[in-house]
Each structure stands twice: as C-alpha cells, then as structure tokens.
PDB file of C-alpha atoms in Angstrom:
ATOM      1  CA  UNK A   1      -9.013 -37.524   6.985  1.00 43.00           C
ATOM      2  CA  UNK A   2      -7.709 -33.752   6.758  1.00 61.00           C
ATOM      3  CA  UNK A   3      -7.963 -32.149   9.740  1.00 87.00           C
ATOM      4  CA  UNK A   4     -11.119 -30.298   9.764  1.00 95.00           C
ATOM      5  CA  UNK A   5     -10.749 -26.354  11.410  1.00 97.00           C
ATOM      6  CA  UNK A   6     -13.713 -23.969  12.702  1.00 98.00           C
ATOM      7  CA  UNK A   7     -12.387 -20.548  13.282  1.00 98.00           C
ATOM      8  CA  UNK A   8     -15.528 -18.403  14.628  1.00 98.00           C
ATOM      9  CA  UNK A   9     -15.683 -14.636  13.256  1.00 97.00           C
ATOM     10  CA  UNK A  10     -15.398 -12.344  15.777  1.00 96.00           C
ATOM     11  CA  UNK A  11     -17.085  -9.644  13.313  1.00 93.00           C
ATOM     12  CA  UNK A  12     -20.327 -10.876  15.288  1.00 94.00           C
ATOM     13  CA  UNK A  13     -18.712 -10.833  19.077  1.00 95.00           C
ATOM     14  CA  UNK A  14     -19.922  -8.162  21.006  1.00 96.00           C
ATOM     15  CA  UNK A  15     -17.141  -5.520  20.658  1.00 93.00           C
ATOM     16  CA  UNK A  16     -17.699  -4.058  24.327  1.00 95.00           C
ATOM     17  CA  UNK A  17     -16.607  -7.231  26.101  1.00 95.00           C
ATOM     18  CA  UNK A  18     -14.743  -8.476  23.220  1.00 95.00           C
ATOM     19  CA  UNK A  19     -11.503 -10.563  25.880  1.00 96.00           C
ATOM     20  CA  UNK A  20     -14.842 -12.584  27.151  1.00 97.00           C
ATOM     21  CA  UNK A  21     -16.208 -12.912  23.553  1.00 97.00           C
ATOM     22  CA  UNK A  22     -12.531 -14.379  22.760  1.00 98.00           C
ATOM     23  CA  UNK A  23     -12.872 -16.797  25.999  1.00 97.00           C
ATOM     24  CA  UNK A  24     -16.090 -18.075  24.463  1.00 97.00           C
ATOM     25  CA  UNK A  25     -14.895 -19.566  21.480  1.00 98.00           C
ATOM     26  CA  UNK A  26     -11.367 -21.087  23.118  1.00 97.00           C
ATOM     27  CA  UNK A  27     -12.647 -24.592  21.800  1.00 98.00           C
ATOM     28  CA  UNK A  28     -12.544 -23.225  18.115  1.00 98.00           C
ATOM     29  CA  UNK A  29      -9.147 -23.677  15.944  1.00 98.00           C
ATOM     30  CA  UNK A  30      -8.385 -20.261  15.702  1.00 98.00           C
ATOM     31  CA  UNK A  31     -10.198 -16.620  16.061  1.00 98.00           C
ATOM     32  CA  UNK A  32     -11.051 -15.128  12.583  1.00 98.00           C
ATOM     33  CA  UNK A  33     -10.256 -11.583  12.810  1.00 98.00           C
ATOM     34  CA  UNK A  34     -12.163  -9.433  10.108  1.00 96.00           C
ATOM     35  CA  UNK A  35     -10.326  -6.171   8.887  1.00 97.00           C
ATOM     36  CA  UNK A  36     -12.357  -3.623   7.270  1.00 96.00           C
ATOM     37  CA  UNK A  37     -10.962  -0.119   5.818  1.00 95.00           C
ATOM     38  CA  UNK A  38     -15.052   1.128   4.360  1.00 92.00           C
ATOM     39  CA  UNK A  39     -12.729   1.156   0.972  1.00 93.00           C
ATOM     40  CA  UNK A  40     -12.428  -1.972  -0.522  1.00 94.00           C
ATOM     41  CA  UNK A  41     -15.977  -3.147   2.078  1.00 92.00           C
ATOM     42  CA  UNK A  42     -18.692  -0.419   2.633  1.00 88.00           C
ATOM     43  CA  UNK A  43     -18.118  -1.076   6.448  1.00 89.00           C
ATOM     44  CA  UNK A  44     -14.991  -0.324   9.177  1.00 90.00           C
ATOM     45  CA  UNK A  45     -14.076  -2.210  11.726  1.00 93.00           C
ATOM     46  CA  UNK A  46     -10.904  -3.065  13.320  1.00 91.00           C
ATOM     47  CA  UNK A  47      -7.486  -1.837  13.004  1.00 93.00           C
ATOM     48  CA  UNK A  48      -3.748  -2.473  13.629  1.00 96.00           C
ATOM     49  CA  UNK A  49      -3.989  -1.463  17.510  1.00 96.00           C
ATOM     50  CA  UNK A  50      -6.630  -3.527  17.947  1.00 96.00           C
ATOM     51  CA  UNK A  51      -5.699  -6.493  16.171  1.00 97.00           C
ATOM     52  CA  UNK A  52      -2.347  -6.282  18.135  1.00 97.00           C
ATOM     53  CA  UNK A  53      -4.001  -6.277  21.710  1.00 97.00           C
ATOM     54  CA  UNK A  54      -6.425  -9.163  20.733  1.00 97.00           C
ATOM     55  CA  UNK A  55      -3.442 -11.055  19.731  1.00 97.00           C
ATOM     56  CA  UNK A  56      -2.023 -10.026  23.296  1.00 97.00           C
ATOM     57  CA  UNK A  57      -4.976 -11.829  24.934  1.00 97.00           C
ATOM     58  CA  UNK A  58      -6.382 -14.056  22.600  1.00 98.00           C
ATOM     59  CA  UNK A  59      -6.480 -18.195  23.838  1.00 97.00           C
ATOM     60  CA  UNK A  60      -6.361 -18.910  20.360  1.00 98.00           C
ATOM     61  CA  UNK A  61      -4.217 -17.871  17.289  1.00 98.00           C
ATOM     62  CA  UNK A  62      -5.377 -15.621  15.270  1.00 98.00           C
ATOM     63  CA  UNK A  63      -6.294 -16.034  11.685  1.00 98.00           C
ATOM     64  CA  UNK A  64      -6.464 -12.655  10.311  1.00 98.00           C
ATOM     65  CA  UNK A  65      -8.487 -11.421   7.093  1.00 98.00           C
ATOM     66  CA  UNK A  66      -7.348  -8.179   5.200  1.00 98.00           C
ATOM     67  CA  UNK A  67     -10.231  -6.645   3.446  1.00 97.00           C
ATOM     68  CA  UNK A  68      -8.373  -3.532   2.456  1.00 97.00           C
ATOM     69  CA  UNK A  69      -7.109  -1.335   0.078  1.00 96.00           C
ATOM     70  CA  UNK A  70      -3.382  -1.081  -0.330  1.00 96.00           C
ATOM     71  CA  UNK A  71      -2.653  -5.222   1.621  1.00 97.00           C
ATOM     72  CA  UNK A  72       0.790  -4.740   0.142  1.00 98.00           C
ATOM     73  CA  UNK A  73       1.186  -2.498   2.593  1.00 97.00           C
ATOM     74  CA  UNK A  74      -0.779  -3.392   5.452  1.00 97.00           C
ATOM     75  CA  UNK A  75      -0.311  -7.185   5.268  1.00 98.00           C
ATOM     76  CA  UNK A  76       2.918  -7.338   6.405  1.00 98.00           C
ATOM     77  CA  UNK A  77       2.418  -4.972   9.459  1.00 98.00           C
ATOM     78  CA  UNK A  78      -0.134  -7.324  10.724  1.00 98.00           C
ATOM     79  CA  UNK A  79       2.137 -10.447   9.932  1.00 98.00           C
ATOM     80  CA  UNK A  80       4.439  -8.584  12.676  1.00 98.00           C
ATOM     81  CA  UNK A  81       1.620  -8.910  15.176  1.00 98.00           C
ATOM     82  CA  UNK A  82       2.512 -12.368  15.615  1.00 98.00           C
ATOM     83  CA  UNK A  83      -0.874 -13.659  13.918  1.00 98.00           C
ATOM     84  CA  UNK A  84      -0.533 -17.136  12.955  1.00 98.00           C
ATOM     85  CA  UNK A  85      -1.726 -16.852   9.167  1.00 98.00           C
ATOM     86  CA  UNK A  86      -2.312 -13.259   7.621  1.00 98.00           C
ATOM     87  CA  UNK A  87      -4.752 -13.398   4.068  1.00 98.00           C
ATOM     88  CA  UNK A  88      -5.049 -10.462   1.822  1.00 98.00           C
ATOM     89  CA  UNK A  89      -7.497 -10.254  -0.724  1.00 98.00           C
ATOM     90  CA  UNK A  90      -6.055 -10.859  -4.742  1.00 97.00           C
ATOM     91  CA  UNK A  91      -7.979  -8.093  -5.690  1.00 96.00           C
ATOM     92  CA  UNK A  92      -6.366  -5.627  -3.406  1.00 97.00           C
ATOM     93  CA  UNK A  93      -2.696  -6.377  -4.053  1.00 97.00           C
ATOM     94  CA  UNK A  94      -0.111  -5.511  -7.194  1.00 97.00           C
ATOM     95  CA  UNK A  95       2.199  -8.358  -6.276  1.00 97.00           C
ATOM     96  CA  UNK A  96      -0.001 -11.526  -4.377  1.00 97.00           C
ATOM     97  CA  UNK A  97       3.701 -13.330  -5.028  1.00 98.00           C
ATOM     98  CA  UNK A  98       5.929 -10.957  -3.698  1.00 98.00           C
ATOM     99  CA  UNK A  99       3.330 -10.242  -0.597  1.00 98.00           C
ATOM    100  CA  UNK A 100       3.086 -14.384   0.195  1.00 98.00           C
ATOM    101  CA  UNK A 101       6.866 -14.506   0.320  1.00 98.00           C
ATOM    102  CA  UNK A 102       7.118 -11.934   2.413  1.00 98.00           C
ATOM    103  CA  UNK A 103       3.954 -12.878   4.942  1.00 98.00           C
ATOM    104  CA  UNK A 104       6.079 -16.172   5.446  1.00 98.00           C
ATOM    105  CA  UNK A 105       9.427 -14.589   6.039  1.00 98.00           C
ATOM    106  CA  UNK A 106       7.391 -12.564   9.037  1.00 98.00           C
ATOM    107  CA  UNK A 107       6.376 -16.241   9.702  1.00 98.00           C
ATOM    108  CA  UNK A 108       2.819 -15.811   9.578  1.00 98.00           C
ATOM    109  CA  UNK A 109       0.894 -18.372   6.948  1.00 98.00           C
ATOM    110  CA  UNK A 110      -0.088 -16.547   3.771  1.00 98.00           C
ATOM    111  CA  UNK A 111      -3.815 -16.508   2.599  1.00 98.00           C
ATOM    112  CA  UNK A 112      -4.838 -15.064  -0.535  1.00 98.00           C
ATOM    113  CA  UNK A 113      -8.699 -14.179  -0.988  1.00 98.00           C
ATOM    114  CA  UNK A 114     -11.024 -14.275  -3.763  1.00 98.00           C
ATOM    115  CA  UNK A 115     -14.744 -12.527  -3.739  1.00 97.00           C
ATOM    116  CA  UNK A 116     -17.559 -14.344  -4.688  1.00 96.00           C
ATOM    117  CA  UNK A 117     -17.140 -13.217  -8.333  1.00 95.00           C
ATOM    118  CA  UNK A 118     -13.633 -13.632  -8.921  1.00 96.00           C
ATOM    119  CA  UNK A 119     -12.845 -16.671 -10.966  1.00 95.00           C
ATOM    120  CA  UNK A 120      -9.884 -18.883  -9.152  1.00 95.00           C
ATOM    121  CA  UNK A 121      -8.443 -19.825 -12.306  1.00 95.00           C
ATOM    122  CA  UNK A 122      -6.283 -16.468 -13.008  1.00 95.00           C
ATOM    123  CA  UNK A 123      -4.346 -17.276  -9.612  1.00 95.00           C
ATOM    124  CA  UNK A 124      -3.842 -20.934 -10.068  1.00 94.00           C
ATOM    125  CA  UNK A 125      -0.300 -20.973 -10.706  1.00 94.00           C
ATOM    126  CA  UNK A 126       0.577 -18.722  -7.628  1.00 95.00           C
ATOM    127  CA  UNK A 127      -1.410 -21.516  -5.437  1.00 96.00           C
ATOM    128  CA  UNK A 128       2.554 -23.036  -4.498  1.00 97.00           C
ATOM    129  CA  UNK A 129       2.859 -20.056  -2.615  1.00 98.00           C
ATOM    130  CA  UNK A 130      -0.026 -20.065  -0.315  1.00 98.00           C
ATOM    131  CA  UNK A 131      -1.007 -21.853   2.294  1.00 98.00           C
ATOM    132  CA  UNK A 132      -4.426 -20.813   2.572  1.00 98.00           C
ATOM    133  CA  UNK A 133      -7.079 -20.251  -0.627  1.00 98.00           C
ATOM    134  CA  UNK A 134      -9.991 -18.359   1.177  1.00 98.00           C
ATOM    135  CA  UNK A 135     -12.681 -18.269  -1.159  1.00 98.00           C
ATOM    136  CA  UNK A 136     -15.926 -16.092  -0.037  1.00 97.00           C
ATOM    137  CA  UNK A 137     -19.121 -17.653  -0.036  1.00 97.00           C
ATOM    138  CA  UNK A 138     -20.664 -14.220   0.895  1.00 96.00           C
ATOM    139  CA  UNK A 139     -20.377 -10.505  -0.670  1.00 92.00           C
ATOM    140  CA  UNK A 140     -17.269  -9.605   2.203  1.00 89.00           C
ATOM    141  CA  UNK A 141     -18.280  -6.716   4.092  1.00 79.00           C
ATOM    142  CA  UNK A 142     -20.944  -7.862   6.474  1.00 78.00           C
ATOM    143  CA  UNK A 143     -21.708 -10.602   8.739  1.00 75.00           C
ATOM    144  CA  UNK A 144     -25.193 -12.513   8.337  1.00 76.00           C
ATOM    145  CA  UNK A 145     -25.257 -13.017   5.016  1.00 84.00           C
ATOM    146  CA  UNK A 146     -26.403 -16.345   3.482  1.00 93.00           C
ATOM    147  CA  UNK A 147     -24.557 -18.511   1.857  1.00 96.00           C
ATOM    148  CA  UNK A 148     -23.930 -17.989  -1.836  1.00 96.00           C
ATOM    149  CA  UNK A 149     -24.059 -21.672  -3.414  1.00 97.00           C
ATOM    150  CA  UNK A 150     -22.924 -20.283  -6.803  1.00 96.00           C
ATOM    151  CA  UNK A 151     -19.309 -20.698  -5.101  1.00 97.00           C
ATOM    152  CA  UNK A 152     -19.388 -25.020  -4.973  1.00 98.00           C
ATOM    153  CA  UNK A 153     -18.049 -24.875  -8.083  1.00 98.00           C
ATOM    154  CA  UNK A 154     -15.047 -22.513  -8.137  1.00 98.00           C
ATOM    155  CA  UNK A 155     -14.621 -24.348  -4.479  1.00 98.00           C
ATOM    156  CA  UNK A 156     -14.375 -27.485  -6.514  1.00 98.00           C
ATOM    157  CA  UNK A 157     -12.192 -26.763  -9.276  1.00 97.00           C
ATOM    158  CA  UNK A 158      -9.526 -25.184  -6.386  1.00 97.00           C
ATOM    159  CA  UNK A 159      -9.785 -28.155  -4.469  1.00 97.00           C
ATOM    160  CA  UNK A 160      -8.848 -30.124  -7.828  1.00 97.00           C
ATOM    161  CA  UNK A 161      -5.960 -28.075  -8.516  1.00 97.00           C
ATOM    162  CA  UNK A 162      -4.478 -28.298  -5.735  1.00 97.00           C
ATOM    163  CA  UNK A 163      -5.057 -32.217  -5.516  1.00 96.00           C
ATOM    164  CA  UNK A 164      -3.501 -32.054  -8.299  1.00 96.00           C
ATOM    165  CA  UNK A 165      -0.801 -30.567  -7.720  1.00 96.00           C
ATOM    166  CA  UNK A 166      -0.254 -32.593  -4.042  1.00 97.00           C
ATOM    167  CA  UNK A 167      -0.250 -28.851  -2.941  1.00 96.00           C
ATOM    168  CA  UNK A 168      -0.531 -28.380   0.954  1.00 95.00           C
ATOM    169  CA  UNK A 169      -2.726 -25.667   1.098  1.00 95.00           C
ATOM    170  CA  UNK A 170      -6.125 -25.600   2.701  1.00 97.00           C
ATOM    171  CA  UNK A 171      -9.291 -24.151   1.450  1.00 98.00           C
ATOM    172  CA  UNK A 172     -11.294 -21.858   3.266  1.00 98.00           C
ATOM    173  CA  UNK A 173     -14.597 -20.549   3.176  1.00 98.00           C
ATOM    174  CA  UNK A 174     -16.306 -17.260   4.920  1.00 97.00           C
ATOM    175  CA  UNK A 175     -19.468 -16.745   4.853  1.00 94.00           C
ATOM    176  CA  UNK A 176     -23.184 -17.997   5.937  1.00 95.00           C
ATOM    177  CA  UNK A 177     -21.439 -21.087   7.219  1.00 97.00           C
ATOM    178  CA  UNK A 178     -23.847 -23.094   9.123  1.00 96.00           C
ATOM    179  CA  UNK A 179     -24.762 -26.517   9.947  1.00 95.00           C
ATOM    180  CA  UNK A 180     -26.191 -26.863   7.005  1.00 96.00           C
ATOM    181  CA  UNK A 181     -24.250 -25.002   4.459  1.00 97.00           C
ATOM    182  CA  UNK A 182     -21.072 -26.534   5.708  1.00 97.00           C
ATOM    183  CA  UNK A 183     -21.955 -29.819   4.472  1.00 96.00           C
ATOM    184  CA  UNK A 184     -21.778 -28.252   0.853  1.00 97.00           C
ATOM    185  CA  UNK A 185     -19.013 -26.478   1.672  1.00 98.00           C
ATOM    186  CA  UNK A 186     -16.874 -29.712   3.274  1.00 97.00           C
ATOM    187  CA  UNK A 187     -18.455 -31.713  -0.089  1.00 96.00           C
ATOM    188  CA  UNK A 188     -16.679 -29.132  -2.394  1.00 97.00           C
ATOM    189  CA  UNK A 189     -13.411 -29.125  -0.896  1.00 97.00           C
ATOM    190  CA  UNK A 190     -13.027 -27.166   1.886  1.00 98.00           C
ATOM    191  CA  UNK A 191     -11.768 -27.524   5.316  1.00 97.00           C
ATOM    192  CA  UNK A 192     -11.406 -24.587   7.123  1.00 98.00           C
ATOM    193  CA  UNK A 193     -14.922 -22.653   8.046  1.00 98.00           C
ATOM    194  CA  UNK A 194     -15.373 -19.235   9.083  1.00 98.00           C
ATOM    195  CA  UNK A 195     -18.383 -18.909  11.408  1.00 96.00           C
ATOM    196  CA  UNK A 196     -19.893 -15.542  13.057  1.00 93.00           C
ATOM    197  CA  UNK A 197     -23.168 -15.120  13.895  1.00 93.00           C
ATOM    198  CA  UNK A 198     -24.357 -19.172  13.697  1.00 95.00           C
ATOM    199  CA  UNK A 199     -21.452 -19.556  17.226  1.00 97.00           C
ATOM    200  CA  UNK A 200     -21.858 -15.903  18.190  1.00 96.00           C
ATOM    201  CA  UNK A 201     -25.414 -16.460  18.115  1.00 95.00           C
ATOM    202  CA  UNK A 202     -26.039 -19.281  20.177  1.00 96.00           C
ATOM    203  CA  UNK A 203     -26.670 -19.655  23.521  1.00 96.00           C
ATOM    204  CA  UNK A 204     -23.674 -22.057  23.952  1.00 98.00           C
ATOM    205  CA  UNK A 205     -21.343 -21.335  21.651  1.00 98.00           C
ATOM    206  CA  UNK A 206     -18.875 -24.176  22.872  1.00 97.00           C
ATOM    207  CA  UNK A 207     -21.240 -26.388  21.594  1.00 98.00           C
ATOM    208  CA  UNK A 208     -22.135 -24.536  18.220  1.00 98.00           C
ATOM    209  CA  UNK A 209     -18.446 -25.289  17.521  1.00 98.00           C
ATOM    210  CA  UNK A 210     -18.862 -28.846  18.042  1.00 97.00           C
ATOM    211  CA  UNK A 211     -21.752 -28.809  16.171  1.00 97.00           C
ATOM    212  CA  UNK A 212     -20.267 -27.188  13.115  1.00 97.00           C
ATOM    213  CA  UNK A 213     -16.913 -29.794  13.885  1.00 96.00           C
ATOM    214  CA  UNK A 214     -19.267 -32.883  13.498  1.00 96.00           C
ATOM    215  CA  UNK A 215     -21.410 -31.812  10.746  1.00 95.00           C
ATOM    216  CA  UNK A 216     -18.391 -31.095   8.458  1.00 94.00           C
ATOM    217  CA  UNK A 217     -16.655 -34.239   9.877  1.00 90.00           C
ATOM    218  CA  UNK A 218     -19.481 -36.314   8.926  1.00 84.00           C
ATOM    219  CA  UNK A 219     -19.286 -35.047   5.417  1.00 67.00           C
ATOM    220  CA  UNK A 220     -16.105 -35.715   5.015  1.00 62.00           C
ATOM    221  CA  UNK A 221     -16.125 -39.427   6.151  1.00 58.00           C
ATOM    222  CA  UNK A 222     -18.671 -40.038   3.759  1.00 63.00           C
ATOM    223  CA  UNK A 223     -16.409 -39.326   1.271  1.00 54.00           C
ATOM    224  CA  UNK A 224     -16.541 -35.255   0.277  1.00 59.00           C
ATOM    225  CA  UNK A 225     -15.850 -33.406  -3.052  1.00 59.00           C
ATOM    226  CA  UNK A 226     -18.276 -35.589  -4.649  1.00 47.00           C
ATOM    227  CA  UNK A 227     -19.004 -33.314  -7.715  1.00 42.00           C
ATOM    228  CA  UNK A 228     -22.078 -32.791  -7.830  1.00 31.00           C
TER     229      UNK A 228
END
C-alpha cells in the first residue's frame, strides 16, 4: 500500500507561539507551510524570513506551498531554505518546466498546484517532472473552508495518468480535509493530505493525526480509486 502522508497546515497554528504549534504536530509527515502574497490569494501571511527560521526549528520537514505571484522567482529562494519539497502554483509561473528542474537541482521536491477550477489535463505531459500534483479541494486563500467534492474527478483522472504512466509522483490535496472528506479524497487517488484547522483544532492534535492516518488507511485497504 502507498505510503499514506498527513502534513497539518500551520495556516491554522497560533502564530504567537508558533515553535510550540510546530512541537504539536511532530507525529505528522511533514509541516505544510502556506505562503500568501494578498496577490494571487486575497490574504498575507508568511514570508521568506519566516519560512527560513521555521525551517531552523521545525521537528519536521517542511512542505512548502507558494501561493504567489511571480513563483519563478520566489520558488527557488525558498528551495534554498532547505525545505524538503517546494510547490508553486501552474497558474503563477511562465515556465512550470524550467522552475521543476530547477526546484530539484536546489534539491528540494517540486510540486506544481492547480486551483479548484483549473482542469489537470493542460499539464499532463509536464507530470514526469514533478514529484508532487497538489490539487486544491478548496478556493486557496483561507483556512476552514469545506471541501469542494467537484475536485474527485480531476483527482481521478490525475491519479490515472500517472498510473499510467508508472509515474512516481504523489497526489496531494489541501483543503477541508477531514475524517470524513479524506475518505473521498484517499478513494480518488490521493495520498498526501493537508490538514489545518480539523488537527489545529482539536484538543489533542497527536491524535487528530492518527485519526486522519487511519481513516485514509482504511480507505485505501479497501481498495481506493474506485470510480465512482
């Protein structure tokens, strides 16, 4: 069975105390780090200085999401952070290609996103060089959004391409992820979840992660991606 990944959003941490925020989630896979420039999202949040000093403290690696203007740019600067996998959204960047190369030359894992209403198939052919397909299950901008089901499908038909293609990228998903919608989301395709406010939100979230960890685990050994 494909190894199955939560990596908790620290878009709904508590910002103040935000090294304890990062010790709270140390059983996760990685920390998703949300980048916002209130240009490409209607919302700012963290920049390069920051990102760099989480990474400094951070028990986890970090798995770091560009939602900015200009990622050919930017991406590469926070490739140099030493974050594990750097993804930068297709609609923000003139050459996804050129960028991927070069996020993997930093040695960082390159991650291309796609909004809720951009269709997969344009970037099909540039799948070989990702590692990561992060497709949003939520307008990207804010956390606590529910999950937008009208993604399964393009979920679906990425997961078949790159089947298809005996690709090694993973699919990931951002976005209302709970123990509920992650069961659609693991029956699609995916296997890496983005979680914020459903682990930041709970009392424990040690064993929110586990929760999340079994209930796409159980989907998956009952056989995922059925297609319906």
């Amino acid at each position: 069975m494909t190894h199955l990944r939560i990596n908790p959003s620290i878009l709904s941490a508590d910002f103040v105390n935000l090294q304890a925020e990062l010790q709270r989630i140390s059983t996760a896979d990685a920390v998703h780090v949300d980048v916002m420039d209130n240009h490409f999202v209607p919302n700012l949040t963290l920049g390069l200085p920051i990102v760099r000093r989480i990474q400094e403290v951070s028990p986890l690696p970090l798995d770091v999401h560009l939602m900015i203007e200009d990622a050919d740019r930017w991406a590469p600067q926070y490739a140099e952070t030493g974050a594990a996998s750097v993804t930068f959204h297709a609609e923000a960047a003139a050459a996804p290609v050129k960028l991927a190369r070069e996020l993997r030359s930093i040695g960082a894992r390159a991650g291309m996103a796609l909004r809720p209403a951009s269709p997969a198939e344009p970037y099909l052919d540039l799948l070989g060089e990702l590692d990561l397909l992060l497709i949003m299950t939520v307008e990207p901008g804010f956390g606590g959004q529910s999950f937008l089901d009208l993604t399964l499908p393009k979920i679906r038909r990425a997961a078949d391409a790159i089947r298809g293609a005996g690709l090694p990228l993973v699919i990931q998903v951002d976005g209302g992820i709970t123990e509920e919608t992650i069961l659609r989301a693991a029956d699609a395709g995916a296997t890496v979840f983005v979680a914020g406010s459903s682990v930041y939100g709970a009392e424990d979230a040690a064993a929110a992660i586990a929760s999340l960890r079994a209930a796409a685990g159980s989907r998956a050994a009952d056989g995922g991606h059925s297609g319906t």
